[in-house]
Tab-separated table of N, CA and C in Angstrom:
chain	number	residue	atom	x	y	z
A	1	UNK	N	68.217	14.029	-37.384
A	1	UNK	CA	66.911	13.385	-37.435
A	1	UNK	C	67.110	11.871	-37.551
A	2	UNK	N	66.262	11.209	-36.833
A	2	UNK	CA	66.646	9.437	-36.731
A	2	UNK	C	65.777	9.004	-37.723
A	3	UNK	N	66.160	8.201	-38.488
A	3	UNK	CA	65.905	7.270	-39.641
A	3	UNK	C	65.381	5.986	-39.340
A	4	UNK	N	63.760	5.982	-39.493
A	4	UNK	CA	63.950	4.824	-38.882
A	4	UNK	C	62.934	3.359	-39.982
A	5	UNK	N	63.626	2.752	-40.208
A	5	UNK	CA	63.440	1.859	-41.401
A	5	UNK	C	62.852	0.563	-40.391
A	6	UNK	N	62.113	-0.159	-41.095
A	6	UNK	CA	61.290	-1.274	-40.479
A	6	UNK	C	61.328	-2.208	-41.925
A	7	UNK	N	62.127	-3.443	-41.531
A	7	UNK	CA	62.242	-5.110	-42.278
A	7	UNK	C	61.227	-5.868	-42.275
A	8	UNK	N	60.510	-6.067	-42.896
A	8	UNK	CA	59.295	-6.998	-42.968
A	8	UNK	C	59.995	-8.169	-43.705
A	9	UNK	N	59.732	-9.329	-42.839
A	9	UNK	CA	60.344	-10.748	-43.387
A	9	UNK	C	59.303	-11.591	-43.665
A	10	UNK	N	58.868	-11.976	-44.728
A	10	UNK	CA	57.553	-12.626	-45.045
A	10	UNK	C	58.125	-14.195	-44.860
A	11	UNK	N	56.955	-15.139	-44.035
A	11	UNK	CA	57.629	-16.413	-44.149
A	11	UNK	C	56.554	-17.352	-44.172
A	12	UNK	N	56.149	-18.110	-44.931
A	12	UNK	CA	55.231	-19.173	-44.348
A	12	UNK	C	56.448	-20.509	-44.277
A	13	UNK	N	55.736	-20.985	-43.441
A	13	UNK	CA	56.294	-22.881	-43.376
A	13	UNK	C	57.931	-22.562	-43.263
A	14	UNK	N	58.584	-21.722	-42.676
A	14	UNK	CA	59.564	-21.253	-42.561
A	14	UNK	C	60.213	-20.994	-41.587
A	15	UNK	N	59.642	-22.559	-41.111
A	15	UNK	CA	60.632	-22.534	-39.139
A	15	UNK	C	62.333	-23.526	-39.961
A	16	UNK	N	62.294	-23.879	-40.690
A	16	UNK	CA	63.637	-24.146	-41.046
A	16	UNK	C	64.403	-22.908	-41.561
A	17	UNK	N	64.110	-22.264	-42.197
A	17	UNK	CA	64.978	-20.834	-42.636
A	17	UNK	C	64.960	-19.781	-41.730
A	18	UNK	N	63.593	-19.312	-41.273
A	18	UNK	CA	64.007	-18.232	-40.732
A	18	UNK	C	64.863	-17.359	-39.465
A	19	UNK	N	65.581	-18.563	-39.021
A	19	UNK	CA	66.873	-17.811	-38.295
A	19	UNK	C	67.787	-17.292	-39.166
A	20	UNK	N	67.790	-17.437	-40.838
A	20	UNK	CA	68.597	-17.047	-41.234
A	20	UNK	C	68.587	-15.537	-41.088
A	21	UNK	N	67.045	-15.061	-41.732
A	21	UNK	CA	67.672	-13.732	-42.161
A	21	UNK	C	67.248	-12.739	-40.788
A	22	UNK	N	66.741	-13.420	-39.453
A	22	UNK	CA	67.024	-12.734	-38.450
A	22	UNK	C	68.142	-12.430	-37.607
A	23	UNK	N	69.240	-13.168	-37.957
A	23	UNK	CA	70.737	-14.121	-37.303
A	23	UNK	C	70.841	-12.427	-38.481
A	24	UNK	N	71.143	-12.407	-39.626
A	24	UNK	CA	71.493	-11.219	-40.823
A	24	UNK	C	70.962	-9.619	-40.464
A	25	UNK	N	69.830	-9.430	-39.743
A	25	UNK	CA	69.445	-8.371	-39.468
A	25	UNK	C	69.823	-8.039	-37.834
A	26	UNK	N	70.180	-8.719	-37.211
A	26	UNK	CA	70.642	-8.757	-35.725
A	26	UNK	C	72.669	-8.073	-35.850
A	27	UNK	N	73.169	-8.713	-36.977
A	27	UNK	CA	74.286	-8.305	-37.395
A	27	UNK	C	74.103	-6.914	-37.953
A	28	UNK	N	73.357	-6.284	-38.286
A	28	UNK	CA	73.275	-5.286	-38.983
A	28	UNK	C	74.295	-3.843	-38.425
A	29	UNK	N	75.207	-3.170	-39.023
A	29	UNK	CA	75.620	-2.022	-38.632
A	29	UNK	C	74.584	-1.093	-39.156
A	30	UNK	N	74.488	0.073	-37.956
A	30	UNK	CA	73.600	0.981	-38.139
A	30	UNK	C	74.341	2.497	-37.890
A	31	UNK	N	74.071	3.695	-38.840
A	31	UNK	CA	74.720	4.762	-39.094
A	31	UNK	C	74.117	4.853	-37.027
A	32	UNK	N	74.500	5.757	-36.150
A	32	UNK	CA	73.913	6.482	-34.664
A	32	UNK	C	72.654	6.977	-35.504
A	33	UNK	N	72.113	7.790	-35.906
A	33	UNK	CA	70.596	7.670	-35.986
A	33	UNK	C	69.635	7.414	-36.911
A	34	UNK	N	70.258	5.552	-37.502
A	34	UNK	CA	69.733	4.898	-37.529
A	34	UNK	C	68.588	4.012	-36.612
A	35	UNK	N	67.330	3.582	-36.613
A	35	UNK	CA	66.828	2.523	-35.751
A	35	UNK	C	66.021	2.067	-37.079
A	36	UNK	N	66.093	0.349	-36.424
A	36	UNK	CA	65.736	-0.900	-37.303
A	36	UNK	C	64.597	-1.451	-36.815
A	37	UNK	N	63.724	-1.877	-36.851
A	37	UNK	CA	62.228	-2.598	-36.593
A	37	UNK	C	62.339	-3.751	-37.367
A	38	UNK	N	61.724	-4.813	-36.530
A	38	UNK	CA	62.149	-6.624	-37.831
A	38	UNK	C	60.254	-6.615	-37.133
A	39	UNK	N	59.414	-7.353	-38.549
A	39	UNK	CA	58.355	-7.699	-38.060
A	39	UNK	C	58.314	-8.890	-39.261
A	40	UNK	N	58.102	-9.436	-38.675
A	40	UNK	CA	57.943	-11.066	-39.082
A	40	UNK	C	56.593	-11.125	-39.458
A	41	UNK	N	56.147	-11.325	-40.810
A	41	UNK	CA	54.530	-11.522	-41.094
A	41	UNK	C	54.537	-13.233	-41.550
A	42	UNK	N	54.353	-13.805	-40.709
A	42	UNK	CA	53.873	-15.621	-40.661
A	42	UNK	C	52.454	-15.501	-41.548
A	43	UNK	N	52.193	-15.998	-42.481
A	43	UNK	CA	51.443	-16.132	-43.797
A	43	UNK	C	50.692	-17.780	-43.398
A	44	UNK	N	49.721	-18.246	-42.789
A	44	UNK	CA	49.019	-18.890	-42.335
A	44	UNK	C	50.476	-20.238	-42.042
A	45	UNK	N	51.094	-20.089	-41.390
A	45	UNK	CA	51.952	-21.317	-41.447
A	45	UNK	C	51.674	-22.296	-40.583
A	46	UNK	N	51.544	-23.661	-40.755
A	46	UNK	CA	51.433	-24.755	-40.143
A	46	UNK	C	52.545	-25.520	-39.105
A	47	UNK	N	53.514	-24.748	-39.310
A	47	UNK	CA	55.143	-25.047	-38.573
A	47	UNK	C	55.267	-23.915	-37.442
A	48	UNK	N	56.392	-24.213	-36.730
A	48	UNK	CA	56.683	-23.898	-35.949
A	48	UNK	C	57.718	-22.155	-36.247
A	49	UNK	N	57.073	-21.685	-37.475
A	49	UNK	CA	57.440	-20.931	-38.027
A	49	UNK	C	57.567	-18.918	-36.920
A	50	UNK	N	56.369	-18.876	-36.236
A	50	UNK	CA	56.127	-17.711	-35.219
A	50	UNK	C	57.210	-18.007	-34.115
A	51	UNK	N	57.317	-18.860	-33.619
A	51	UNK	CA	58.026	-19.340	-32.064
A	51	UNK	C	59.387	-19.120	-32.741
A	52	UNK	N	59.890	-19.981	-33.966
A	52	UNK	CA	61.336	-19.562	-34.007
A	52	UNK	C	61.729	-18.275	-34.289
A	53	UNK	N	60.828	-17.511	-34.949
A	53	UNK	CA	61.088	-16.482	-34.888
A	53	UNK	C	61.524	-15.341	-33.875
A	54	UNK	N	60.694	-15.888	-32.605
A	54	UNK	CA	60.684	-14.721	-31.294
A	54	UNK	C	62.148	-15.934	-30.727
A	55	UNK	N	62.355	-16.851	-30.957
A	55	UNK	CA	63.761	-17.485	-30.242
A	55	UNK	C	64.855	-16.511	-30.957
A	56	UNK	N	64.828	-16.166	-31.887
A	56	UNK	CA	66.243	-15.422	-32.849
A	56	UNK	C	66.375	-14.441	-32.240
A	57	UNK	N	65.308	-13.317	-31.909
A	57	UNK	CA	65.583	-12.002	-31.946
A	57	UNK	C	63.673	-11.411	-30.910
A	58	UNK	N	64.187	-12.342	-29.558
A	58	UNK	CA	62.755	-12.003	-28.409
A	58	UNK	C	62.621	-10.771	-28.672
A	59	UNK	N	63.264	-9.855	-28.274
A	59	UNK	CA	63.357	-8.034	-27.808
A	59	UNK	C	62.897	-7.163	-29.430
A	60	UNK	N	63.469	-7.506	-30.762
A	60	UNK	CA	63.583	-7.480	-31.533
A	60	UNK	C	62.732	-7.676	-32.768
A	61	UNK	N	61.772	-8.256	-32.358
A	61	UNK	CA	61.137	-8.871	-33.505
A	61	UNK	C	59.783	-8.628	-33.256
A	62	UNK	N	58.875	-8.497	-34.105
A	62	UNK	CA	57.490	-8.481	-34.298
A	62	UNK	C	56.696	-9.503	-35.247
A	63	UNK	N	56.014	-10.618	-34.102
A	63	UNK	CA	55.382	-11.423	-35.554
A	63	UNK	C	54.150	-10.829	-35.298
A	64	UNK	N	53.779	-10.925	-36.535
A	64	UNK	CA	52.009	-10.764	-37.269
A	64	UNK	C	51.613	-12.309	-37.639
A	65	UNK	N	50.309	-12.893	-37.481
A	65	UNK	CA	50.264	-14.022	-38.285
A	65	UNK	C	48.927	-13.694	-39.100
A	66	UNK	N	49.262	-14.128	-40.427
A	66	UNK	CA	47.727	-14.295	-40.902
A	66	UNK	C	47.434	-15.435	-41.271
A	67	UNK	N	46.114	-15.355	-41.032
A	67	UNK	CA	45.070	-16.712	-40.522
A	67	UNK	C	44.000	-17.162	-41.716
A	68	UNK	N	43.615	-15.723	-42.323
A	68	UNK	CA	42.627	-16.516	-43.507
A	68	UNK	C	42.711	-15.239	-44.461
A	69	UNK	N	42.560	-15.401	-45.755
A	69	UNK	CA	42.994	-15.196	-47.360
A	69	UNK	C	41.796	-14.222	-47.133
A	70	UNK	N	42.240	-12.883	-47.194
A	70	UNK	CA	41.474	-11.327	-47.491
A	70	UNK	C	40.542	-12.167	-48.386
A	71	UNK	N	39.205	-11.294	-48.214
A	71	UNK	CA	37.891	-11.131	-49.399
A	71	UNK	C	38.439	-10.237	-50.289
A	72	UNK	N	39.616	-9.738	-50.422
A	72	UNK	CA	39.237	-8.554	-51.590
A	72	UNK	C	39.927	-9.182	-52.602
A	73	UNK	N	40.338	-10.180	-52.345
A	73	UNK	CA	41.137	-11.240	-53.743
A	73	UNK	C	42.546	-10.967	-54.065
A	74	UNK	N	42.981	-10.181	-52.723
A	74	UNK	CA	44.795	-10.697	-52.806
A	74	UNK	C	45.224	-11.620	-52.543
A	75	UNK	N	46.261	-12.225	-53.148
A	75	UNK	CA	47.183	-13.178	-52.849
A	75	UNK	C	47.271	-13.382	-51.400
A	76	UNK	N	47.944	-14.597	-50.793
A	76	UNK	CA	48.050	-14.987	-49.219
A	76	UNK	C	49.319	-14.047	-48.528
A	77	UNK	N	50.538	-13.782	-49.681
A	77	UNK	CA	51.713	-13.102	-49.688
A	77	UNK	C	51.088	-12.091	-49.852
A	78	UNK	N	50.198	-10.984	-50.775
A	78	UNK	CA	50.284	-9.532	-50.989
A	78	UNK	C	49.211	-9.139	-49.668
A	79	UNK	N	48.550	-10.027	-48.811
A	79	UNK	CA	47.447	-9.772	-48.128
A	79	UNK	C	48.859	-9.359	-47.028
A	80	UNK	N	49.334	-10.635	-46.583
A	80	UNK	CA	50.930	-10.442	-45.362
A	80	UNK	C	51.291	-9.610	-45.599
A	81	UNK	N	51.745	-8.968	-46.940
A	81	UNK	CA	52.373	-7.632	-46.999
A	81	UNK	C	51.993	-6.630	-46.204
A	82	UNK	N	50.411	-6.674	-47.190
A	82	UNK	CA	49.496	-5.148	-46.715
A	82	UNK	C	49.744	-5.154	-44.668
A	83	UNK	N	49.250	-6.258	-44.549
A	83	UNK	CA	49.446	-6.120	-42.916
A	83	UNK	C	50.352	-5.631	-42.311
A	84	UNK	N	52.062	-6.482	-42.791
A	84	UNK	CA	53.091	-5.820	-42.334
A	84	UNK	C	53.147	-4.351	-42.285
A	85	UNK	N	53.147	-3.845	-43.649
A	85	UNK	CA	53.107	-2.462	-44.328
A	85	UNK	C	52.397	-1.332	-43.290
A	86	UNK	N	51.239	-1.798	-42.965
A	86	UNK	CA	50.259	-1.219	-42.173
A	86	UNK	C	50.998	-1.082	-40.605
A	87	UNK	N	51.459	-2.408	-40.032
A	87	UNK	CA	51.677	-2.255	-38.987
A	87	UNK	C	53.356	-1.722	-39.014
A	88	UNK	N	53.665	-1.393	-39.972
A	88	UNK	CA	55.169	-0.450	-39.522
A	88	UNK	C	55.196	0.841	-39.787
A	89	UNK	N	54.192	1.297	-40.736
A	89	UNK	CA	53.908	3.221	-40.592
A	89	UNK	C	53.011	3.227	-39.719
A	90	UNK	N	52.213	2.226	-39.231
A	90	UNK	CA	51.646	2.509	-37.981
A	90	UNK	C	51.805	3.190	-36.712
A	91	UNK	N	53.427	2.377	-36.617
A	91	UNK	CA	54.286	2.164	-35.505
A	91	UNK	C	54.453	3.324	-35.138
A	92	UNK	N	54.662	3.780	-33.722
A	92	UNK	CA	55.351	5.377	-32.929
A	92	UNK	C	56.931	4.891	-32.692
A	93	UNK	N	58.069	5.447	-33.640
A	93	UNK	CA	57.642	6.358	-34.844
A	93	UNK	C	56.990	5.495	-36.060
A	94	UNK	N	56.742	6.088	-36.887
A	94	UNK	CA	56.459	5.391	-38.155
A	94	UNK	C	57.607	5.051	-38.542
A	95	UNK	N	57.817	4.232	-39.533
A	95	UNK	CA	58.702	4.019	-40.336
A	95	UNK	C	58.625	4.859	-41.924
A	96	UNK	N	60.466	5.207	-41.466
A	96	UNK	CA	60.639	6.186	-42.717
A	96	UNK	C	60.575	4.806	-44.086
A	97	UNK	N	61.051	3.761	-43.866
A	97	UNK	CA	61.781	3.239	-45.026
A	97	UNK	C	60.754	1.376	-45.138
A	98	UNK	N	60.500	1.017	-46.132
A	98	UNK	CA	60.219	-0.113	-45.483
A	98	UNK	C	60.975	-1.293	-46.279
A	99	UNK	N	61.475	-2.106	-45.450
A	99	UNK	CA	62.387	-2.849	-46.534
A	99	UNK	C	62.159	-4.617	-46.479
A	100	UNK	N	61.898	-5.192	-47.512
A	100	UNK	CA	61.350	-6.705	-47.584
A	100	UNK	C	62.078	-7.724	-47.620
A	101	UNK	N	62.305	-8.484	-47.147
A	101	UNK	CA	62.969	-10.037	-47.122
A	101	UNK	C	62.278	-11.416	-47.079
A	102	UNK	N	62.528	-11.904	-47.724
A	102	UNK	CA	61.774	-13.548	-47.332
A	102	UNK	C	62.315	-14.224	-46.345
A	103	UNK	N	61.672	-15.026	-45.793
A	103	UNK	CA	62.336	-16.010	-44.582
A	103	UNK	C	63.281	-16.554	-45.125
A	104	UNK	N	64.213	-16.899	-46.821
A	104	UNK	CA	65.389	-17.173	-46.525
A	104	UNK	C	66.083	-16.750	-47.177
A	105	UNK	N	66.124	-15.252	-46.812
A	105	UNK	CA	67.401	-14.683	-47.495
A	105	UNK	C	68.080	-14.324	-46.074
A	106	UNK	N	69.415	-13.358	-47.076
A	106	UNK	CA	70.444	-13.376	-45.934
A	106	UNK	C	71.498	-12.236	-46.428
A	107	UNK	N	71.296	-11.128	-45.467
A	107	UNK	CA	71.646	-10.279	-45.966
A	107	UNK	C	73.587	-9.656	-45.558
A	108	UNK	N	74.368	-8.966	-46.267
A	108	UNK	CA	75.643	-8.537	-45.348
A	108	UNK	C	74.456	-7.749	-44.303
A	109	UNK	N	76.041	-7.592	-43.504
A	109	UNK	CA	75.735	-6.415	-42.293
A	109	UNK	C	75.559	-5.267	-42.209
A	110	UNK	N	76.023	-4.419	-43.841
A	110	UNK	CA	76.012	-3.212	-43.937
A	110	UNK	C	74.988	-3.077	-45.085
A	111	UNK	N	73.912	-4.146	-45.015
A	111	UNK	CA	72.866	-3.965	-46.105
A	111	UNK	C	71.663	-2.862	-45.925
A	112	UNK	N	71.506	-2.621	-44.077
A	112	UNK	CA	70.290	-1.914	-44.126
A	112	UNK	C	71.252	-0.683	-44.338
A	113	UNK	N	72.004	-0.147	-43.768
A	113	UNK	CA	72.933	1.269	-44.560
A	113	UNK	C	72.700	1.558	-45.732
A	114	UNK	N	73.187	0.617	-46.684
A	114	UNK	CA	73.638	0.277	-47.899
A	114	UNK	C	72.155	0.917	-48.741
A	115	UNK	N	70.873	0.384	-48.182
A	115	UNK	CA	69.185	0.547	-48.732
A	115	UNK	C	69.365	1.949	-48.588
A	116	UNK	N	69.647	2.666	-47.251
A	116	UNK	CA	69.361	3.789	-46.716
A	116	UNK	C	70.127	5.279	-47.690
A	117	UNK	N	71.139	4.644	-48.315
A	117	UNK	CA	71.714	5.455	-49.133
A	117	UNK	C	70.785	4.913	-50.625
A	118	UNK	N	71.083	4.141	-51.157
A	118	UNK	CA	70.783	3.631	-52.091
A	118	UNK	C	68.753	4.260	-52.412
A	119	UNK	N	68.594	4.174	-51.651
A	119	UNK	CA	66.818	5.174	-51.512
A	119	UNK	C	67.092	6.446	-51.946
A	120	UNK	N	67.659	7.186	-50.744
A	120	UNK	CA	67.447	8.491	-51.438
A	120	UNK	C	66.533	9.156	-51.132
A	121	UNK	N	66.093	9.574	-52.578
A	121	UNK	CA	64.320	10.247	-52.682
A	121	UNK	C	63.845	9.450	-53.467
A	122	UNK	N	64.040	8.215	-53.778
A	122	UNK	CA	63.353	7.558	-54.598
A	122	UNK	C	62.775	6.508	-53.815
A	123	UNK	N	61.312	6.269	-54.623
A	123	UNK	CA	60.326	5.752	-53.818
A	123	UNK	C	60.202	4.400	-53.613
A	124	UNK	N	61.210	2.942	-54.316
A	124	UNK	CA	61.361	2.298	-54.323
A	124	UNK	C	62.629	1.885	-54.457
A	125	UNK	N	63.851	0.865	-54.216
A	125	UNK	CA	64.853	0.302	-54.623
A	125	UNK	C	64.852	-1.078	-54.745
A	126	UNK	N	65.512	-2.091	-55.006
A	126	UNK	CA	65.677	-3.209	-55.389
A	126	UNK	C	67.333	-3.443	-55.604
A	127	UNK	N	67.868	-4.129	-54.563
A	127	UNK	CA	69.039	-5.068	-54.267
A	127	UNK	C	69.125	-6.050	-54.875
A	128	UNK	N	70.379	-6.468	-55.021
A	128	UNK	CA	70.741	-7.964	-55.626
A	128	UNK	C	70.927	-8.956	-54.590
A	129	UNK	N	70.333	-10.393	-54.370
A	129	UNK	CA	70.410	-10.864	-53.214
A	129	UNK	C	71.057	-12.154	-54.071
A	130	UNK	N	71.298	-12.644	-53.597
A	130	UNK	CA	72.212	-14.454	-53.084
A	130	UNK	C	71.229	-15.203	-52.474
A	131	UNK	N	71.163	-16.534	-53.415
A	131	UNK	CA	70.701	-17.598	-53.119
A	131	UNK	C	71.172	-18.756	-52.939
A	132	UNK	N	71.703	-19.241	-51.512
A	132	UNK	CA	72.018	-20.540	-51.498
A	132	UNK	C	70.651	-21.363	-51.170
A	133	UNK	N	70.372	-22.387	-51.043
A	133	UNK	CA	69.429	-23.165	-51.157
A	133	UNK	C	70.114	-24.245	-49.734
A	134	UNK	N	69.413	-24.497	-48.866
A	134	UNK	CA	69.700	-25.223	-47.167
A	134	UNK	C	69.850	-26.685	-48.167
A	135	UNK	N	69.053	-27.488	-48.885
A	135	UNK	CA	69.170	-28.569	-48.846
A	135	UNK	C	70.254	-29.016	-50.057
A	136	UNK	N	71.080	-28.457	-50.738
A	136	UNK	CA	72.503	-28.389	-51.949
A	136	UNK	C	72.012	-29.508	-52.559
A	137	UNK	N	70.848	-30.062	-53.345
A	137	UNK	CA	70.458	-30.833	-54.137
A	137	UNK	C	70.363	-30.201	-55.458
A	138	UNK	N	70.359	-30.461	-56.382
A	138	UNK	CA	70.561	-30.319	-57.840
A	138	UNK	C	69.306	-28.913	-58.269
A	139	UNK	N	68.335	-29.398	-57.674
A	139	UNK	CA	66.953	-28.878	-57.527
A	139	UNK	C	67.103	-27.564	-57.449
A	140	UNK	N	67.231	-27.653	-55.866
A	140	UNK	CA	67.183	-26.170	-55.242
A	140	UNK	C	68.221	-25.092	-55.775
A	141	UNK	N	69.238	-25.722	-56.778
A	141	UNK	CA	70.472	-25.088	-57.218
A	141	UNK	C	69.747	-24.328	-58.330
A	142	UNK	N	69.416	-25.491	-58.837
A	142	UNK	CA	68.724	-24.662	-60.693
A	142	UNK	C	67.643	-23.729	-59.888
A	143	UNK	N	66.468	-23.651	-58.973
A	143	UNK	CA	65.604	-22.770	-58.502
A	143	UNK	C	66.084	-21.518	-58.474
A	144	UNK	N	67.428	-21.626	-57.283
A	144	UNK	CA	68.166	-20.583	-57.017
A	144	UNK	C	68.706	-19.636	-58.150
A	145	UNK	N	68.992	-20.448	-58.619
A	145	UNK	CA	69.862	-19.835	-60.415
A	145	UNK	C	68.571	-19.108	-60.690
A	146	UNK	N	67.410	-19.954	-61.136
A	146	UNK	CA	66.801	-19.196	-61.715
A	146	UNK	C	65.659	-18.139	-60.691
A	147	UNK	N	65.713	-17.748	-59.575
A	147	UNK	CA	65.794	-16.538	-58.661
A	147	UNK	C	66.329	-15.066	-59.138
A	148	UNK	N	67.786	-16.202	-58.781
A	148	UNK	CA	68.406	-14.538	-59.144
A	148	UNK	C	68.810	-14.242	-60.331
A	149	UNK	N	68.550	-15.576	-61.606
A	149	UNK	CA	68.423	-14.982	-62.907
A	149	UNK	C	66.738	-13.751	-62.963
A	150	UNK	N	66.295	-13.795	-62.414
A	150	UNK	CA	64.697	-13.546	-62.323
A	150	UNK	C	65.041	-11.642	-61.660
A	151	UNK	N	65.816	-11.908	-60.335
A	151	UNK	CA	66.055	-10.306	-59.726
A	151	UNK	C	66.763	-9.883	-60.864
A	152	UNK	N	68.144	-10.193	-61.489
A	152	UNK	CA	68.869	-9.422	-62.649
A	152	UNK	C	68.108	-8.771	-63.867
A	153	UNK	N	67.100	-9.833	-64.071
A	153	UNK	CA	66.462	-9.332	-65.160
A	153	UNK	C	65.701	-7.784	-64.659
A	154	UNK	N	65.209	-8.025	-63.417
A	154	UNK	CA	64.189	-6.749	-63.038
A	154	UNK	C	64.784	-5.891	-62.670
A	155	UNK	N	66.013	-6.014	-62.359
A	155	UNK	CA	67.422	-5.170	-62.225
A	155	UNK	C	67.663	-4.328	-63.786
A	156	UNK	N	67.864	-5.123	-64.792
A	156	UNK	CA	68.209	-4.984	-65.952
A	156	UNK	C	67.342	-4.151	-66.714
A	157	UNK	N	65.858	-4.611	-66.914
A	157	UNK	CA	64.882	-3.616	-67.115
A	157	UNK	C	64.534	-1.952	-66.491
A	158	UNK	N	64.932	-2.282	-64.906
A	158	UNK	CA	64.548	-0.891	-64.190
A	158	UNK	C	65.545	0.145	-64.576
A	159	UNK	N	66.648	-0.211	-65.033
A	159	UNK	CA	68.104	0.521	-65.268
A	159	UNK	C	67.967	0.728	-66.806
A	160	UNK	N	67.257	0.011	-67.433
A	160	UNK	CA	66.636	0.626	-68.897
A	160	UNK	C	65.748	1.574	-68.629
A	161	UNK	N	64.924	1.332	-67.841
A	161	UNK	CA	63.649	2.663	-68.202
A	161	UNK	C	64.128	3.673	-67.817
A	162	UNK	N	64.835	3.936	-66.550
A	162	UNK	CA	65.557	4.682	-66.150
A	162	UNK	C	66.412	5.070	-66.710
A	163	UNK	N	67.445	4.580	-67.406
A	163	UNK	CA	68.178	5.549	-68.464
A	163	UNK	C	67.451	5.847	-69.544
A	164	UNK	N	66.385	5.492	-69.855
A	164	UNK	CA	65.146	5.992	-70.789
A	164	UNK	C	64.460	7.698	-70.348
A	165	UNK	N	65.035	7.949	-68.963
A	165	UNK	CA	64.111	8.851	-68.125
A	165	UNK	C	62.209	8.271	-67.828
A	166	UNK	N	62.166	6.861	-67.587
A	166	UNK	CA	60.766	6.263	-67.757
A	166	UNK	C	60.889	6.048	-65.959
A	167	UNK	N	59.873	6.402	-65.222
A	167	UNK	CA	59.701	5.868	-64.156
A	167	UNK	C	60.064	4.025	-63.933
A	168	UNK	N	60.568	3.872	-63.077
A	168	UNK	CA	61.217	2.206	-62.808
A	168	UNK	C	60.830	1.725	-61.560
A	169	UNK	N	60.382	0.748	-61.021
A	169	UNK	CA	60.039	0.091	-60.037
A	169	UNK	C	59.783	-1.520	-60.219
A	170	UNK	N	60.435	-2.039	-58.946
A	170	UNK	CA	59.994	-3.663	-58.966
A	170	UNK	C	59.572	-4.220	-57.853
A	171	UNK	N	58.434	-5.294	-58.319
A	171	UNK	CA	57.939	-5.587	-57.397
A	171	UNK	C	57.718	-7.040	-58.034
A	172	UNK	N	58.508	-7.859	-56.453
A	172	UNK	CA	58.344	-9.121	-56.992
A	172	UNK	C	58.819	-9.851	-56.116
């Protein structure tokens, strides 16, 4: 049976990063019936953020753009989500798996595998990602630090409740 997982890369203002983590999902090793779906949800961006996207990965990629902030009072990011979300169990096939990235992360090659085991039967997972920061100023260093001080912690907690036997999930 083919497995088929769909990457939603959320990006606004993210025509400088986002070749990264499409350049990362283009590398991807895939088990034979594996298939991968990349849909790019552009979050009202003012840059040239949609176009670079279809330059990384034409054949490959799906942008969505959203244009104006849901009435029901989600966030500009949880509204992009819902859309993505929608348009990849949508998809013929649906997507078994759905897995999230920001426009600048950057994943190994054996990361969508890696989810695909790491899932399971469980209804959510959460990876440890790496943050370098494009512009190596003092700034973006401490941000970064405190990123993935931020994933460890939700790492750290979910692996408590869970050895608690407490349902665990993160979202963030």
């Amino acid at each position: 049976m083919t497995w088929n997982a769909a990457v939603i890369v959320t990006a606004h203002n993210a025509a400088g990063t986002i070749a990264m983590p499409l350049r990362a999902l283009a590398r991807q090793v895939l088990a034979t019936d594996s298939r991968l779906r990349v849909v790019v949800v552009d979050d009202r961006s003012t840059d040239e953020t949609a176009r670079r996207a279809q330059e990384h990965l034409p054949d490959g990629v799906r942008v969505l753009r959203v244009v104006d902030l849901p009435p029901y009072g989600a966030s500009a990011r949880q509204a992009a989500l819902d859309i993505a979300c929608r348009d990849a169990v949508s998809a013929v096939p649906p997507a078994d798996a759905l897995l999230v990235l920001d426009a600048d992360a950057e994943v190994p090659p054996g990361w969508v595998e890696h989810m695909r085991v790491a899932l399971g039967d469980a209804d959510l997972v959460s990876w440890p990602l790496s943050y370098d920061p494009a512009d190596g100023s003092w700034r973006a260093r401490v941000l970064a630090m405190l990123q993935s001080a931020d994933v460890a912690f939700y790492l750290l907690a979910c692996r408590a409740l869970s050895a608690c036997g407490l349902s665990a999930g993160t979202c963030f």
